[in-house]
Protein backbone atom coordinates (compact mmCIF):
# COMPACT_ATOMS: atom_id res chain seq x y z
CA UNK A 1 0.00 0.00 0.00
CA UNK A 2 1.07 3.54 -0.70
CA UNK A 3 1.92 5.54 2.45
CA UNK A 4 0.01 8.73 3.07
CA UNK A 5 1.82 11.86 2.05
CA UNK A 6 2.88 13.91 5.10
CA UNK A 7 0.59 16.84 5.78
CA UNK A 8 1.77 20.15 7.21
CA UNK A 9 1.59 20.15 10.97
CA UNK A 10 0.92 23.16 13.13
CA UNK A 11 3.68 24.14 15.50
CA UNK A 12 2.89 22.68 18.90
CA UNK A 13 3.26 24.60 22.13
CA UNK A 14 4.64 22.95 25.26
CA UNK A 15 3.36 23.58 28.74
CA UNK A 16 5.54 24.73 31.61
CA UNK A 17 6.95 21.28 32.42
CA UNK A 18 8.04 20.72 28.80
CA UNK A 19 5.36 18.13 28.00
CA UNK A 20 2.76 18.37 25.27
CA UNK A 21 -0.88 18.80 26.16
CA UNK A 22 -3.31 16.03 25.03
CA UNK A 23 -4.63 18.29 22.26
CA UNK A 24 -1.12 18.78 20.91
CA UNK A 25 -0.54 15.03 20.77
CA UNK A 26 -2.94 14.62 17.85
CA UNK A 27 -0.78 14.81 14.71
CA UNK A 28 -2.35 15.52 11.35
CA UNK A 29 -0.22 12.86 9.63
CA UNK A 30 1.90 9.83 10.41
CA UNK A 31 4.46 10.86 12.99
CA UNK A 32 8.01 9.58 12.71
CA UNK A 33 9.99 9.17 15.92
CA UNK A 34 13.72 8.47 15.83
CA UNK A 35 15.39 6.94 18.88
CA UNK A 36 19.14 7.55 18.63
CA UNK A 37 21.30 5.36 20.88
CA UNK A 38 24.96 5.62 21.79
CA UNK A 39 27.31 3.60 23.99
CA UNK A 40 30.39 5.41 25.31
CA UNK A 41 33.37 4.05 27.23
CA UNK A 42 35.74 6.94 27.92
CA UNK A 43 39.20 5.88 29.08
CA UNK A 44 41.42 8.64 27.66
CA UNK A 45 41.47 12.39 27.08
CA UNK A 46 41.55 11.80 23.33
CA UNK A 47 38.39 9.70 23.53
CA UNK A 48 36.70 12.38 25.63
CA UNK A 49 37.62 15.01 23.07
CA UNK A 50 36.17 12.90 20.24
CA UNK A 51 33.01 12.35 22.29
CA UNK A 52 32.53 16.12 22.61
CA UNK A 53 32.72 16.50 18.83
CA UNK A 54 30.31 13.60 18.30
CA UNK A 55 27.77 15.06 20.73
CA UNK A 56 28.03 18.47 19.10
CA UNK A 57 27.27 16.94 15.70
CA UNK A 58 24.15 15.28 17.13
CA UNK A 59 22.99 18.60 18.60
CA UNK A 60 23.39 20.13 15.14
CA UNK A 61 20.90 17.77 13.47
CA UNK A 62 18.68 19.77 11.12
CA UNK A 63 15.06 18.69 11.59
CA UNK A 64 11.99 20.77 10.91
CA UNK A 65 9.03 20.60 13.29
CA UNK A 66 7.11 18.53 10.73
CA UNK A 67 9.84 16.00 9.92
CA UNK A 68 10.29 13.92 13.07
CA UNK A 69 10.72 13.75 16.81
CA UNK A 70 14.26 12.89 17.88
CA UNK A 71 15.16 11.29 21.21
CA UNK A 72 18.86 10.64 21.78
CA UNK A 73 20.08 8.59 24.74
CA UNK A 74 23.75 8.07 25.62
CA UNK A 75 24.82 5.47 28.17
CA UNK A 76 28.39 6.02 29.32
CA UNK A 77 31.07 4.93 31.75
CA UNK A 78 34.53 6.21 32.58
CA UNK A 79 36.94 4.43 34.96
CA UNK A 80 38.87 7.59 35.87
CA UNK A 81 37.28 10.22 38.18
CA UNK A 82 38.83 13.15 36.32
CA UNK A 83 37.66 11.84 32.96
CA UNK A 84 34.24 11.07 34.40
CA UNK A 85 33.84 14.69 35.46
CA UNK A 86 34.80 15.77 31.97
CA UNK A 87 32.11 13.50 30.54
CA UNK A 88 29.53 14.90 32.98
CA UNK A 89 30.39 18.42 31.84
CA UNK A 90 30.09 17.40 28.19
CA UNK A 91 26.74 15.72 28.84
CA UNK A 92 25.43 18.80 30.64
CA UNK A 93 26.06 20.81 27.48
CA UNK A 94 24.62 18.03 25.32
CA UNK A 95 21.33 17.72 27.22
CA UNK A 96 20.67 21.47 27.50
CA UNK A 97 18.31 23.45 25.25
CA UNK A 98 16.73 20.52 23.43
CA UNK A 99 13.71 22.34 22.04
CA UNK A 100 10.20 21.07 21.49
CA UNK A 101 10.78 18.14 19.13
CA UNK A 102 14.00 16.78 20.60
CA UNK A 103 15.11 15.16 23.83
CA UNK A 104 18.65 14.24 24.85
CA UNK A 105 19.41 11.91 27.76
CA UNK A 106 22.72 11.04 29.44
CA UNK A 107 23.02 7.92 31.60
CA UNK A 108 26.13 7.51 33.74
CA UNK A 109 26.88 3.90 34.66
CA UNK A 110 28.68 3.02 37.91
CA UNK A 111 30.51 0.01 36.48
CA UNK A 112 31.92 -1.08 33.16
CA UNK A 113 29.29 -2.18 30.63
CA UNK A 114 29.59 -4.00 27.35
CA UNK A 115 28.53 -2.07 24.29
CA UNK A 116 25.26 -3.97 24.08
CA UNK A 117 24.54 -3.41 27.77
CA UNK A 118 25.01 0.32 27.21
CA UNK A 119 22.69 0.24 24.21
CA UNK A 120 20.08 -1.67 26.21
CA UNK A 121 20.14 0.97 28.95
CA UNK A 122 19.94 3.75 26.37
CA UNK A 123 16.99 2.10 24.62
CA UNK A 124 15.01 1.73 27.85
CA UNK A 125 15.62 5.37 28.73
CA UNK A 126 14.61 6.55 25.25
CA UNK A 127 11.42 4.48 25.33
CA UNK A 128 10.52 5.85 28.77
CA UNK A 129 11.10 9.39 27.54
CA UNK A 130 8.90 8.72 24.53
CA UNK A 131 6.05 7.46 26.70
CA UNK A 132 6.32 10.24 29.27
CA UNK A 133 6.94 13.19 26.98
CA UNK A 134 4.90 12.40 23.88
CA UNK A 135 2.95 9.24 24.57
CA UNK A 136 2.72 6.46 22.02
CA UNK A 137 -0.05 6.52 19.45
CA UNK A 138 -1.18 3.95 16.96
CA UNK A 139 0.21 4.89 13.58
CA UNK A 140 3.51 6.28 14.85
CA UNK A 141 6.59 5.14 12.97
CA UNK A 142 9.28 4.51 15.60
CA UNK A 143 12.79 3.78 14.34
CA UNK A 144 16.17 3.34 16.01
CA UNK A 145 19.52 4.70 14.83
CA UNK A 146 22.92 4.13 16.38
CA UNK A 147 25.99 6.26 16.88
CA UNK A 148 29.57 5.51 17.87
CA UNK A 149 31.10 7.72 20.55
CA UNK A 150 33.80 9.10 18.26
CA UNK A 151 31.87 9.46 14.99
CA UNK A 152 30.55 12.70 13.55
CA UNK A 153 26.99 12.93 12.23
CA UNK A 154 26.17 14.78 9.04
CA UNK A 155 23.70 17.60 9.89
CA UNK A 156 21.02 15.87 7.79
CA UNK A 157 21.72 12.30 8.87
CA UNK A 158 18.43 11.85 10.72
CA UNK A 159 16.48 13.95 8.22
CA UNK A 160 17.61 11.73 5.34
CA UNK A 161 16.46 8.61 7.17
CA UNK A 162 13.11 10.25 7.87
CA UNK A 163 12.64 11.26 4.23
CA UNK A 164 13.44 7.71 3.11
CA UNK A 165 10.89 6.36 5.60
CA UNK A 166 8.18 8.74 4.43
CA UNK A 167 8.89 8.18 0.73
CA UNK A 168 9.21 4.39 0.66
CA UNK A 169 6.38 2.88 -1.44
CA UNK A 170 6.33 -0.40 0.51
CA UNK A 171 7.04 0.82 4.03
CA UNK A 172 4.85 -1.78 5.77
CA UNK A 173 7.24 -4.46 4.53
CA UNK A 174 10.43 -2.66 5.58
CA UNK A 175 12.21 -3.43 8.83
CA UNK A 176 15.59 -1.78 8.26
CA UNK A 177 17.08 1.09 6.30
CA UNK A 178 20.83 1.17 5.75
CA UNK A 179 23.29 3.63 4.28
CA UNK A 180 26.77 3.01 2.95
CA UNK A 181 27.71 6.69 2.64
CA UNK A 182 29.93 6.64 5.73
CA UNK A 183 33.26 8.44 5.33
CA UNK A 184 36.35 6.66 6.68
CA UNK A 185 40.06 7.37 6.78
CA UNK A 186 42.19 6.06 3.94
CA UNK A 187 45.01 5.36 6.39
CA UNK A 188 45.21 3.34 9.60
CA UNK A 189 48.37 5.07 10.84
CA UNK A 190 48.03 6.22 14.50
CA UNK A 191 49.10 9.79 13.70
CA UNK A 192 46.21 10.06 11.22
CA UNK A 193 43.72 8.89 13.83
CA UNK A 194 44.90 11.65 16.16
CA UNK A 195 44.03 14.35 13.62
CA UNK A 196 40.60 13.36 12.38
CA UNK A 197 37.99 16.00 11.42
CA UNK A 198 36.06 17.60 14.26
CA UNK A 199 33.05 18.98 12.34
CA UNK A 200 30.93 17.95 9.36
CA UNK A 201 32.43 20.81 7.34
CA UNK A 202 35.92 19.47 7.99
CA UNK A 203 34.77 16.04 6.82
CA UNK A 204 33.74 17.60 3.51
CA UNK A 205 37.13 19.27 3.17
CA UNK A 206 38.93 16.00 3.90
CA UNK A 207 36.85 14.24 1.25
CA UNK A 208 37.84 16.88 -1.28
CA UNK A 209 41.51 16.35 -0.38
CA UNK A 210 40.94 12.58 -0.64
CA UNK A 211 42.10 12.04 2.93
CA UNK A 212 38.79 10.26 3.55
CA UNK A 213 36.70 8.07 1.31
CA UNK A 214 32.99 7.33 1.23
CA UNK A 215 32.21 3.66 1.55
CA UNK A 216 29.46 3.87 -1.07
CA UNK A 217 32.10 4.68 -3.70
CA UNK A 218 33.82 1.32 -3.28
CA UNK A 219 33.38 -1.25 -6.03
CA UNK A 220 31.33 -3.62 -3.88
CA UNK A 221 28.89 -0.94 -2.74
CA UNK A 222 28.51 0.50 -6.21
CA UNK A 223 27.81 -2.97 -7.63
CA UNK A 224 25.17 -3.57 -4.96
CA UNK A 225 23.49 -0.23 -5.73
CA UNK A 226 23.28 -1.13 -9.42
CA UNK A 227 21.84 -4.53 -8.53
CA UNK A 228 19.12 -2.95 -6.41
CA UNK A 229 18.19 -0.46 -9.10
CA UNK A 230 17.97 -3.14 -11.77
CA UNK A 231 15.75 -5.29 -9.53
CA UNK A 232 13.16 -2.53 -9.13
CA UNK A 233 10.27 -3.52 -6.86
CA UNK A 234 11.80 -6.97 -6.39
CA UNK A 235 14.88 -5.45 -4.72
CA UNK A 236 13.52 -6.22 -1.25
CA UNK A 237 13.57 -9.95 -2.03
CA UNK A 238 17.28 -10.04 -2.85
CA UNK A 239 19.65 -11.55 -0.26
CA UNK A 240 22.06 -8.91 1.03
CA UNK A 241 25.67 -9.39 0.02
CA UNK A 242 27.80 -10.58 2.92
CA UNK A 243 30.85 -8.59 1.83
CA UNK A 244 29.34 -5.11 2.17
CA UNK A 245 31.23 -2.86 4.64
CA UNK A 246 28.29 -2.33 6.98
CA UNK A 247 28.52 -1.58 10.70
CA UNK A 248 25.63 -1.56 13.17
CA UNK A 249 25.58 2.25 13.15
CA UNK A 250 24.82 2.24 9.40
CA UNK A 251 21.34 0.89 10.14
CA UNK A 252 18.04 2.49 11.06
Coordinates of C-alpha atoms in Angstrom, one line a residue:
X1 CA 0.0 0.0 0.0
X2 CA 1.1 3.5 -0.7
X3 CA 1.9 5.5 2.4
X4 CA 0.0 8.7 3.1
X5 CA 1.8 11.9 2.1
X6 CA 2.9 13.9 5.1
X7 CA 0.6 16.8 5.8
X8 CA 1.8 20.2 7.2
X9 CA 1.6 20.2 11.0
X10 CA 0.9 23.2 13.1
X11 CA 3.7 24.1 15.5
X12 CA 2.9 22.7 18.9
X13 CA 3.3 24.6 22.1
X14 CA 4.6 22.9 25.3
X15 CA 3.4 23.6 28.7
X16 CA 5.5 24.7 31.6
X17 CA 7.0 21.3 32.4
X18 CA 8.0 20.7 28.8
X19 CA 5.4 18.1 28.0
X20 CA 2.8 18.4 25.3
X21 CA -0.9 18.8 26.2
X22 CA -3.3 16.0 25.0
X23 CA -4.6 18.3 22.3
X24 CA -1.1 18.8 20.9
X25 CA -0.5 15.0 20.8
X26 CA -2.9 14.6 17.9
X27 CA -0.8 14.8 14.7
X28 CA -2.3 15.5 11.4
X29 CA -0.2 12.9 9.6
X30 CA 1.9 9.8 10.4
X31 CA 4.5 10.9 13.0
X32 CA 8.0 9.6 12.7
X33 CA 10.0 9.2 15.9
X34 CA 13.7 8.5 15.8
X35 CA 15.4 6.9 18.9
X36 CA 19.1 7.6 18.6
X37 CA 21.3 5.4 20.9
X38 CA 25.0 5.6 21.8
X39 CA 27.3 3.6 24.0
X40 CA 30.4 5.4 25.3
X41 CA 33.4 4.1 27.2
X42 CA 35.7 6.9 27.9
X43 CA 39.2 5.9 29.1
X44 CA 41.4 8.6 27.7
X45 CA 41.5 12.4 27.1
X46 CA 41.5 11.8 23.3
X47 CA 38.4 9.7 23.5
X48 CA 36.7 12.4 25.6
X49 CA 37.6 15.0 23.1
X50 CA 36.2 12.9 20.2
X51 CA 33.0 12.3 22.3
X52 CA 32.5 16.1 22.6
X53 CA 32.7 16.5 18.8
X54 CA 30.3 13.6 18.3
X55 CA 27.8 15.1 20.7
X56 CA 28.0 18.5 19.1
X57 CA 27.3 16.9 15.7
X58 CA 24.2 15.3 17.1
X59 CA 23.0 18.6 18.6
X60 CA 23.4 20.1 15.1
X61 CA 20.9 17.8 13.5
X62 CA 18.7 19.8 11.1
X63 CA 15.1 18.7 11.6
X64 CA 12.0 20.8 10.9
X65 CA 9.0 20.6 13.3
X66 CA 7.1 18.5 10.7
X67 CA 9.8 16.0 9.9
X68 CA 10.3 13.9 13.1
X69 CA 10.7 13.8 16.8
X70 CA 14.3 12.9 17.9
X71 CA 15.2 11.3 21.2
X72 CA 18.9 10.6 21.8
X73 CA 20.1 8.6 24.7
X74 CA 23.7 8.1 25.6
X75 CA 24.8 5.5 28.2
X76 CA 28.4 6.0 29.3
X77 CA 31.1 4.9 31.7
X78 CA 34.5 6.2 32.6
X79 CA 36.9 4.4 35.0
X80 CA 38.9 7.6 35.9
X81 CA 37.3 10.2 38.2
X82 CA 38.8 13.1 36.3
X83 CA 37.7 11.8 33.0
X84 CA 34.2 11.1 34.4
X85 CA 33.8 14.7 35.5
X86 CA 34.8 15.8 32.0
X87 CA 32.1 13.5 30.5
X88 CA 29.5 14.9 33.0
X89 CA 30.4 18.4 31.8
X90 CA 30.1 17.4 28.2
X91 CA 26.7 15.7 28.8
X92 CA 25.4 18.8 30.6
X93 CA 26.1 20.8 27.5
X94 CA 24.6 18.0 25.3
X95 CA 21.3 17.7 27.2
X96 CA 20.7 21.5 27.5
X97 CA 18.3 23.5 25.3
X98 CA 16.7 20.5 23.4
X99 CA 13.7 22.3 22.0
X100 CA 10.2 21.1 21.5
X101 CA 10.8 18.1 19.1
X102 CA 14.0 16.8 20.6
X103 CA 15.1 15.2 23.8
X104 CA 18.6 14.2 24.9
X105 CA 19.4 11.9 27.8
X106 CA 22.7 11.0 29.4
X107 CA 23.0 7.9 31.6
X108 CA 26.1 7.5 33.7
X109 CA 26.9 3.9 34.7
X110 CA 28.7 3.0 37.9
X111 CA 30.5 0.0 36.5
X112 CA 31.9 -1.1 33.2
X113 CA 29.3 -2.2 30.6
X114 CA 29.6 -4.0 27.3
X115 CA 28.5 -2.1 24.3
X116 CA 25.3 -4.0 24.1
X117 CA 24.5 -3.4 27.8
X118 CA 25.0 0.3 27.2
X119 CA 22.7 0.2 24.2
X120 CA 20.1 -1.7 26.2
X121 CA 20.1 1.0 28.9
X122 CA 19.9 3.7 26.4
X123 CA 17.0 2.1 24.6
X124 CA 15.0 1.7 27.8
X125 CA 15.6 5.4 28.7
X126 CA 14.6 6.6 25.2
X127 CA 11.4 4.5 25.3
X128 CA 10.5 5.8 28.8
X129 CA 11.1 9.4 27.5
X130 CA 8.9 8.7 24.5
X131 CA 6.1 7.5 26.7
X132 CA 6.3 10.2 29.3
X133 CA 6.9 13.2 27.0
X134 CA 4.9 12.4 23.9
X135 CA 2.9 9.2 24.6
X136 CA 2.7 6.5 22.0
X137 CA -0.1 6.5 19.4
X138 CA -1.2 3.9 17.0
X139 CA 0.2 4.9 13.6
X140 CA 3.5 6.3 14.9
X141 CA 6.6 5.1 13.0
X142 CA 9.3 4.5 15.6
X143 CA 12.8 3.8 14.3
X144 CA 16.2 3.3 16.0
X145 CA 19.5 4.7 14.8
X146 CA 22.9 4.1 16.4
X147 CA 26.0 6.3 16.9
X148 CA 29.6 5.5 17.9
X149 CA 31.1 7.7 20.5
X150 CA 33.8 9.1 18.3
X151 CA 31.9 9.5 15.0
X152 CA 30.6 12.7 13.6
X153 CA 27.0 12.9 12.2
X154 CA 26.2 14.8 9.0
X155 CA 23.7 17.6 9.9
X156 CA 21.0 15.9 7.8
X157 CA 21.7 12.3 8.9
X158 CA 18.4 11.8 10.7
X159 CA 16.5 13.9 8.2
X160 CA 17.6 11.7 5.3
X161 CA 16.5 8.6 7.2
X162 CA 13.1 10.3 7.9
X163 CA 12.6 11.3 4.2
X164 CA 13.4 7.7 3.1
X165 CA 10.9 6.4 5.6
X166 CA 8.2 8.7 4.4
X167 CA 8.9 8.2 0.7
X168 CA 9.2 4.4 0.7
X169 CA 6.4 2.9 -1.4
X170 CA 6.3 -0.4 0.5
X171 CA 7.0 0.8 4.0
X172 CA 4.9 -1.8 5.8
X173 CA 7.2 -4.5 4.5
X174 CA 10.4 -2.7 5.6
X175 CA 12.2 -3.4 8.8
X176 CA 15.6 -1.8 8.3
X177 CA 17.1 1.1 6.3
X178 CA 20.8 1.2 5.8
X179 CA 23.3 3.6 4.3
X180 CA 26.8 3.0 3.0
X181 CA 27.7 6.7 2.6
X182 CA 29.9 6.6 5.7
X183 CA 33.3 8.4 5.3
X184 CA 36.3 6.7 6.7
X185 CA 40.1 7.4 6.8
X186 CA 42.2 6.1 3.9
X187 CA 45.0 5.4 6.4
X188 CA 45.2 3.3 9.6
X189 CA 48.4 5.1 10.8
X190 CA 48.0 6.2 14.5
X191 CA 49.1 9.8 13.7
X192 CA 46.2 10.1 11.2
X193 CA 43.7 8.9 13.8
X194 CA 44.9 11.6 16.2
X195 CA 44.0 14.4 13.6
X196 CA 40.6 13.4 12.4
X197 CA 38.0 16.0 11.4
X198 CA 36.1 17.6 14.3
X199 CA 33.1 19.0 12.3
X200 CA 30.9 18.0 9.4
X201 CA 32.4 20.8 7.3
X202 CA 35.9 19.5 8.0
X203 CA 34.8 16.0 6.8
X204 CA 33.7 17.6 3.5
X205 CA 37.1 19.3 3.2
X206 CA 38.9 16.0 3.9
X207 CA 36.9 14.2 1.3
X208 CA 37.8 16.9 -1.3
X209 CA 41.5 16.4 -0.4
X210 CA 40.9 12.6 -0.6
X211 CA 42.1 12.0 2.9
X212 CA 38.8 10.3 3.6
X213 CA 36.7 8.1 1.3
X214 CA 33.0 7.3 1.2
X215 CA 32.2 3.7 1.5
X216 CA 29.5 3.9 -1.1
X217 CA 32.1 4.7 -3.7
X218 CA 33.8 1.3 -3.3
X219 CA 33.4 -1.2 -6.0
X220 CA 31.3 -3.6 -3.9
X221 CA 28.9 -0.9 -2.7
X222 CA 28.5 0.5 -6.2
X223 CA 27.8 -3.0 -7.6
X224 CA 25.2 -3.6 -5.0
X225 CA 23.5 -0.2 -5.7
X226 CA 23.3 -1.1 -9.4
X227 CA 21.8 -4.5 -8.5
X228 CA 19.1 -3.0 -6.4
X229 CA 18.2 -0.5 -9.1
X230 CA 18.0 -3.1 -11.8
X231 CA 15.7 -5.3 -9.5
X232 CA 13.2 -2.5 -9.1
X233 CA 10.3 -3.5 -6.9
X234 CA 11.8 -7.0 -6.4
X235 CA 14.9 -5.4 -4.7
X236 CA 13.5 -6.2 -1.2
X237 CA 13.6 -9.9 -2.0
X238 CA 17.3 -10.0 -2.8
X239 CA 19.7 -11.5 -0.3
X240 CA 22.1 -8.9 1.0
X241 CA 25.7 -9.4 0.0
X242 CA 27.8 -10.6 2.9
X243 CA 30.9 -8.6 1.8
X244 CA 29.3 -5.1 2.2
X245 CA 31.2 -2.9 4.6
X246 CA 28.3 -2.3 7.0
X247 CA 28.5 -1.6 10.7
X248 CA 25.6 -1.6 13.2
X249 CA 25.6 2.3 13.2
X250 CA 24.8 2.2 9.4
X251 CA 21.3 0.9 10.1
X252 CA 18.0 2.5 11.1

